[in-house]
MMTF fields as JSON, N, C-alpha, C and O atoms, coordinates in Angstrom:
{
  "mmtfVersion": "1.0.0",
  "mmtfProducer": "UNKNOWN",
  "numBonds": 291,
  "numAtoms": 292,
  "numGroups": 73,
  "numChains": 1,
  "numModels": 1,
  "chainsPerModel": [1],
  "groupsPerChain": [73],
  "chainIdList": ["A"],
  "bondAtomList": [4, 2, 8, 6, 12, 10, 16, 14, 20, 18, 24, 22, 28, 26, 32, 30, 36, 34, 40, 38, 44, 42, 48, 46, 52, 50, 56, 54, 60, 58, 64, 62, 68, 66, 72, 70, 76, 74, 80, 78, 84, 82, 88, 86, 92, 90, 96, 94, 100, 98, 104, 102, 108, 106, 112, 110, 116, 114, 120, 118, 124, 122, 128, 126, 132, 130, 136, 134, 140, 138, 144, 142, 148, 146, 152, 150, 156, 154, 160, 158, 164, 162, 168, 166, 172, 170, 176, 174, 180, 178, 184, 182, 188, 186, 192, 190, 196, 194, 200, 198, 204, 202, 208, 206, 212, 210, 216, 214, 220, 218, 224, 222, 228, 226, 232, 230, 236, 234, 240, 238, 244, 242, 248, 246, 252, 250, 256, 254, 260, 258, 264, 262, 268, 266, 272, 270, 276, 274, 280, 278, 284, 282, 288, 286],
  "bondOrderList": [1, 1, 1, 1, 1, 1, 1, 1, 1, 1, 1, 1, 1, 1, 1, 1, 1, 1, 1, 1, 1, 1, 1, 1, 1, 1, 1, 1, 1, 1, 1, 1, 1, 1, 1, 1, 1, 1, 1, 1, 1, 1, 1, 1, 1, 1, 1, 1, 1, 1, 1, 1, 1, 1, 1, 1, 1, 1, 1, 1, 1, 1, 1, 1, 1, 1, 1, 1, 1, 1, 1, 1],
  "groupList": [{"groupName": "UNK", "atomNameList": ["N", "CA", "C", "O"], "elementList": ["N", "C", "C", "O"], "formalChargeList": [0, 0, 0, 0], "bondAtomList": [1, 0, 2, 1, 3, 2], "bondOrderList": [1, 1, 2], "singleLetterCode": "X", "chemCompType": "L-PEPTIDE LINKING"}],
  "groupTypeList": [0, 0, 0, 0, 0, 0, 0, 0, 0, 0, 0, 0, 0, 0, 0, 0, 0, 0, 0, 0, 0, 0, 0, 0, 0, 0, 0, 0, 0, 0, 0, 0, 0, 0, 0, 0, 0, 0, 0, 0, 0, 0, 0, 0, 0, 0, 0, 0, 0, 0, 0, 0, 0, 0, 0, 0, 0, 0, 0, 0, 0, 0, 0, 0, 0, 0, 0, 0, 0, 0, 0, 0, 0],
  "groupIdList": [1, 2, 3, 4, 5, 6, 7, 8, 9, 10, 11, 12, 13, 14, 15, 16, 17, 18, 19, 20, 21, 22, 23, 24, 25, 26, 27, 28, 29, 30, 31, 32, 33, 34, 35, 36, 37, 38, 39, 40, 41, 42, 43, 44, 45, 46, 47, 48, 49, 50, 51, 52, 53, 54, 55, 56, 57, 58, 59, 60, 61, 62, 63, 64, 65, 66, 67, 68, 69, 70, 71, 72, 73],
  "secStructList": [7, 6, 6, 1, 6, 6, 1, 2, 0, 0, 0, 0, 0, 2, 2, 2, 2, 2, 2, 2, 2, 2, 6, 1, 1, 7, 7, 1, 1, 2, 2, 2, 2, 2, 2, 2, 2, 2, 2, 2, 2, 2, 2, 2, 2, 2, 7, 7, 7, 6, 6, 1, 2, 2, 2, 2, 2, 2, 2, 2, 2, 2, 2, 2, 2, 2, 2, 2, 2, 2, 6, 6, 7],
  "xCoordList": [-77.706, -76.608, -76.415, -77.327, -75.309, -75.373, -75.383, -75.637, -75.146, -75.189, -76.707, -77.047, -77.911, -78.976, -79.636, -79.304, -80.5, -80.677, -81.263, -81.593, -81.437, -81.862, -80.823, -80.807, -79.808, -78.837, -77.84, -77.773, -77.04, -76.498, -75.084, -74.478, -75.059, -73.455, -74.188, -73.7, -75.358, -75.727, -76.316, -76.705, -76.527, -76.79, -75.21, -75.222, -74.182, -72.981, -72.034, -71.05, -72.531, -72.131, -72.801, -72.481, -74.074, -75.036, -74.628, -74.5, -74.437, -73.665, -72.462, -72.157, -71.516, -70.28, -69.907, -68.961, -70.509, -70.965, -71.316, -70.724, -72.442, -72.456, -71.676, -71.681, -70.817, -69.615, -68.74, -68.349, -68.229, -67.395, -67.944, -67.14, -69.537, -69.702, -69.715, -69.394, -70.267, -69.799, -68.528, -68.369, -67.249, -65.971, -65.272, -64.053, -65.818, -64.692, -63.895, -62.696, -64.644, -64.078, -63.374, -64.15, -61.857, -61.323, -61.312, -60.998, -61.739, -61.653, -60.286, -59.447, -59.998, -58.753, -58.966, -58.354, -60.159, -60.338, -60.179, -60.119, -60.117, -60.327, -61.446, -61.698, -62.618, -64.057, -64.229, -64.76, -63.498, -63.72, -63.4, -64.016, -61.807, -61.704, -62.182, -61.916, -62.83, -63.223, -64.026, -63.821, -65.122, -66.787, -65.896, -66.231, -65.155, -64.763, -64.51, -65.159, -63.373, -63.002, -64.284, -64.461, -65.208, -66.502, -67.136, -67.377, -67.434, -68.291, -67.853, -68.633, -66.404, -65.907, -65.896, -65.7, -66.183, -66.198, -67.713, -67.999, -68.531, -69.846, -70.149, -71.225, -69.68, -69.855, -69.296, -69.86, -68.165, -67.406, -68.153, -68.326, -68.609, -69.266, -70.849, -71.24, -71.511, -72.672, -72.882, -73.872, -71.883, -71.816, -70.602, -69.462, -71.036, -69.75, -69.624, -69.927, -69.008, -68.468, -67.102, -66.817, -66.003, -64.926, -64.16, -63.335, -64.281, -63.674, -63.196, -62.219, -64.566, -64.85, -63.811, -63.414, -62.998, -62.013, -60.912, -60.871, -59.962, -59.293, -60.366, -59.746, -61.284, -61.499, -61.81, -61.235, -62.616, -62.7, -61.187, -60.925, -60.249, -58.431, -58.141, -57.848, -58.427, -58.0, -58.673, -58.199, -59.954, -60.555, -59.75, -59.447, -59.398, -58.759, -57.503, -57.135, -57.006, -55.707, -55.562, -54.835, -56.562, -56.472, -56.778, -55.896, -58.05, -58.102, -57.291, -57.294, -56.434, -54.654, -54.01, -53.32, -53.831, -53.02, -53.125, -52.362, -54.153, -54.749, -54.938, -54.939, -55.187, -55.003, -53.416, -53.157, -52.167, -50.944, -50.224, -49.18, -51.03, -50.642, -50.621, -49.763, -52.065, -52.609, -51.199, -50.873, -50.943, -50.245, -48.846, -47.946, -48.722, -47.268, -47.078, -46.128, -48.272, -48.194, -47.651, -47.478],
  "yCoordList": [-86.269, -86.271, -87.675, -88.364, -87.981, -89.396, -89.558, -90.739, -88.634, -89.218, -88.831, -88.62, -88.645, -88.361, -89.426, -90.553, -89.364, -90.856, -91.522, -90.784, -93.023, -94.101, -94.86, -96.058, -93.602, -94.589, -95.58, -95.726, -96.289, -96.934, -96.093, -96.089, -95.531, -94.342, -94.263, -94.866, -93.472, -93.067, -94.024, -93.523, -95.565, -96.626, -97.07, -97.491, -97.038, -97.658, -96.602, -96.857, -95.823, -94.563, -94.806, -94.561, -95.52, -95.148, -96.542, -96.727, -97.575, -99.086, -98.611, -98.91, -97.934, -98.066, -97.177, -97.563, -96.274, -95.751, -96.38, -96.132, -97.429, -98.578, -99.195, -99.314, -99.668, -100.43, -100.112, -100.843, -98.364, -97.914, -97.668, -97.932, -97.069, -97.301, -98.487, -98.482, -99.705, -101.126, -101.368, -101.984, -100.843, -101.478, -100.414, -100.5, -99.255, -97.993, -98.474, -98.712, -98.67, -99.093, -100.333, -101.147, -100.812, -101.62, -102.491, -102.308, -103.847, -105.615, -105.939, -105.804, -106.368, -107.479, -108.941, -109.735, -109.229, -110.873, -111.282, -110.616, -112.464, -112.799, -112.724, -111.788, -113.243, -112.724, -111.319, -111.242, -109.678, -108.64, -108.538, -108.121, -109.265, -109.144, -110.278, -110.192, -111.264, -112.208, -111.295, -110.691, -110.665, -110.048, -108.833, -108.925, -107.966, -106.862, -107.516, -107.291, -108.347, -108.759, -109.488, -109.369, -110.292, -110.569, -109.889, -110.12, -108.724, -107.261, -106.458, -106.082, -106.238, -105.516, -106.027, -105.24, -107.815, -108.563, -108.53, -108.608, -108.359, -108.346, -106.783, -106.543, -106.18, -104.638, -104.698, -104.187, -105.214, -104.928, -105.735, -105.22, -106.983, -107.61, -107.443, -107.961, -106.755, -105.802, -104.658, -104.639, -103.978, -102.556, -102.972, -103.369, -102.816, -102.514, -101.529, -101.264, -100.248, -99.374, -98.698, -98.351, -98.43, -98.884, -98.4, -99.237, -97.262, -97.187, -97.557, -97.426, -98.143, -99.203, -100.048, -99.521, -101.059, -101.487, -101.0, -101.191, -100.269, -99.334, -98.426, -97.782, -98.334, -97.548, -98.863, -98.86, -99.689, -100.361, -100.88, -100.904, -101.309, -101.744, -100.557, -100.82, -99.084, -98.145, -98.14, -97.886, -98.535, -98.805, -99.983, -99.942, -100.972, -102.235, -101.724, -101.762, -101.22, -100.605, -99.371, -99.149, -98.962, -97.683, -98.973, -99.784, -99.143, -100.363, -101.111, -101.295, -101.678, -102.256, -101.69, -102.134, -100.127, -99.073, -99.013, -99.704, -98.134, -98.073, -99.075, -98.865, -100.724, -101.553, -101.824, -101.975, -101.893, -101.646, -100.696, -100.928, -99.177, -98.111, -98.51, -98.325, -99.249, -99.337, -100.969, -101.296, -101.335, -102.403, -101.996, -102.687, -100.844, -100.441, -99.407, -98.629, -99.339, -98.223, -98.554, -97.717],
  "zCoordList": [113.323, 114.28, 114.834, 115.291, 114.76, 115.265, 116.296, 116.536, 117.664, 119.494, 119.551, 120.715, 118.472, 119.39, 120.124, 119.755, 121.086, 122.279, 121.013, 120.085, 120.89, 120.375, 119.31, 119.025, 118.723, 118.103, 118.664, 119.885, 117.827, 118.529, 119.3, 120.372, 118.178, 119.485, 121.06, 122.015, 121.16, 121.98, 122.884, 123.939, 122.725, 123.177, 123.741, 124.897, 123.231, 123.45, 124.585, 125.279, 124.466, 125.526, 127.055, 128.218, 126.249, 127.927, 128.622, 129.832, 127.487, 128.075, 128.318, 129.472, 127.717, 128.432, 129.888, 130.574, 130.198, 131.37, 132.394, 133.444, 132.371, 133.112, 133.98, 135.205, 132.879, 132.579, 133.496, 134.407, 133.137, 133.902, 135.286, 136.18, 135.808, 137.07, 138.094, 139.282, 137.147, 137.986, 138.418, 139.472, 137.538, 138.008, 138.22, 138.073, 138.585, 138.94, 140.075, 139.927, 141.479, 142.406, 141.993, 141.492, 142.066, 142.183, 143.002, 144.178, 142.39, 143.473, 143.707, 142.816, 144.877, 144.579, 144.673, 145.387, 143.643, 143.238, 141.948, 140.913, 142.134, 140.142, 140.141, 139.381, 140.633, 140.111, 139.369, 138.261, 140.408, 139.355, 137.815, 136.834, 138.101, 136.706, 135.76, 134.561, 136.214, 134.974, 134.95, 133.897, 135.697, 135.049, 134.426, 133.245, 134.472, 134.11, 132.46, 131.438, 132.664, 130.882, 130.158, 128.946, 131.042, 130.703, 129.741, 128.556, 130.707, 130.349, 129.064, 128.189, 129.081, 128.404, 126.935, 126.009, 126.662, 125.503, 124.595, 123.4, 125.956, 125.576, 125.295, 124.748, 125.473, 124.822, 123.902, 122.934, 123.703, 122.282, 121.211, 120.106, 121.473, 121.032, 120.428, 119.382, 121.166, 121.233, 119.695, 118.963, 119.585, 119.076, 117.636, 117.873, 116.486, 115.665, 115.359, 114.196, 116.417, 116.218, 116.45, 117.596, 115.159, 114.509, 115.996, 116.361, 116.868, 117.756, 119.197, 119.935, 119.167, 120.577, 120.821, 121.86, 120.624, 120.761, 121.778, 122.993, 120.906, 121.794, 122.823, 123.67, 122.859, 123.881, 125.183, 126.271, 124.841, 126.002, 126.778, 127.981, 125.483, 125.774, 127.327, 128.494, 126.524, 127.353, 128.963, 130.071, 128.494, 130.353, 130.919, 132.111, 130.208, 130.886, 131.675, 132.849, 130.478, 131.104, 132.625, 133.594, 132.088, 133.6, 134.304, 134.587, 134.581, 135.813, 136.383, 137.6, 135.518, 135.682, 136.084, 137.002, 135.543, 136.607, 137.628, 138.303, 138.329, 139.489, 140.322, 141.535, 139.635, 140.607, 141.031, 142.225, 139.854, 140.122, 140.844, 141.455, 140.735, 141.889, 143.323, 144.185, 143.373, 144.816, 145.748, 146.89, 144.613, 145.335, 145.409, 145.885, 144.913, 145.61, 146.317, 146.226, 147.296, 148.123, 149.201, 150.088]
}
């Protein structure tokens, strides 16, 4: 099975989890987002697995949302 703990799926899941708990809460600095696009290069970078890409794109993007929601409230 490939998600059992020690592979790399199951290594890239438990890093991207991380990932998403460090930057759930939204900054309004450039520091969050340099470490956020930082982070997100070094995971992609980390793992060659074919789907990772778009999935990390897709965290960038919500984060962009939600920081764009919040500024037009």
């Amino acid at each position: 099975m490939a998600l059992e703990k020690g592979t790399e799926e199951w290594m890239f899941w438990r890093d991207f989890f991380q990932l998403c708990k460090k930057y759930w809460e939204i900054e309004d600095t450039e520091e969050y987002w340099r470490h956020l696009v930082d982070d997100v290069n070094a995971l992609y970078e980390k793992y060659e697995i074919p789907f990772i890409n778009r999935l990390l794109i897709a965290f960038l993007n919500i984060q962009n949302d939600k920081y764009q929601a919040s500024k037009n409230k």
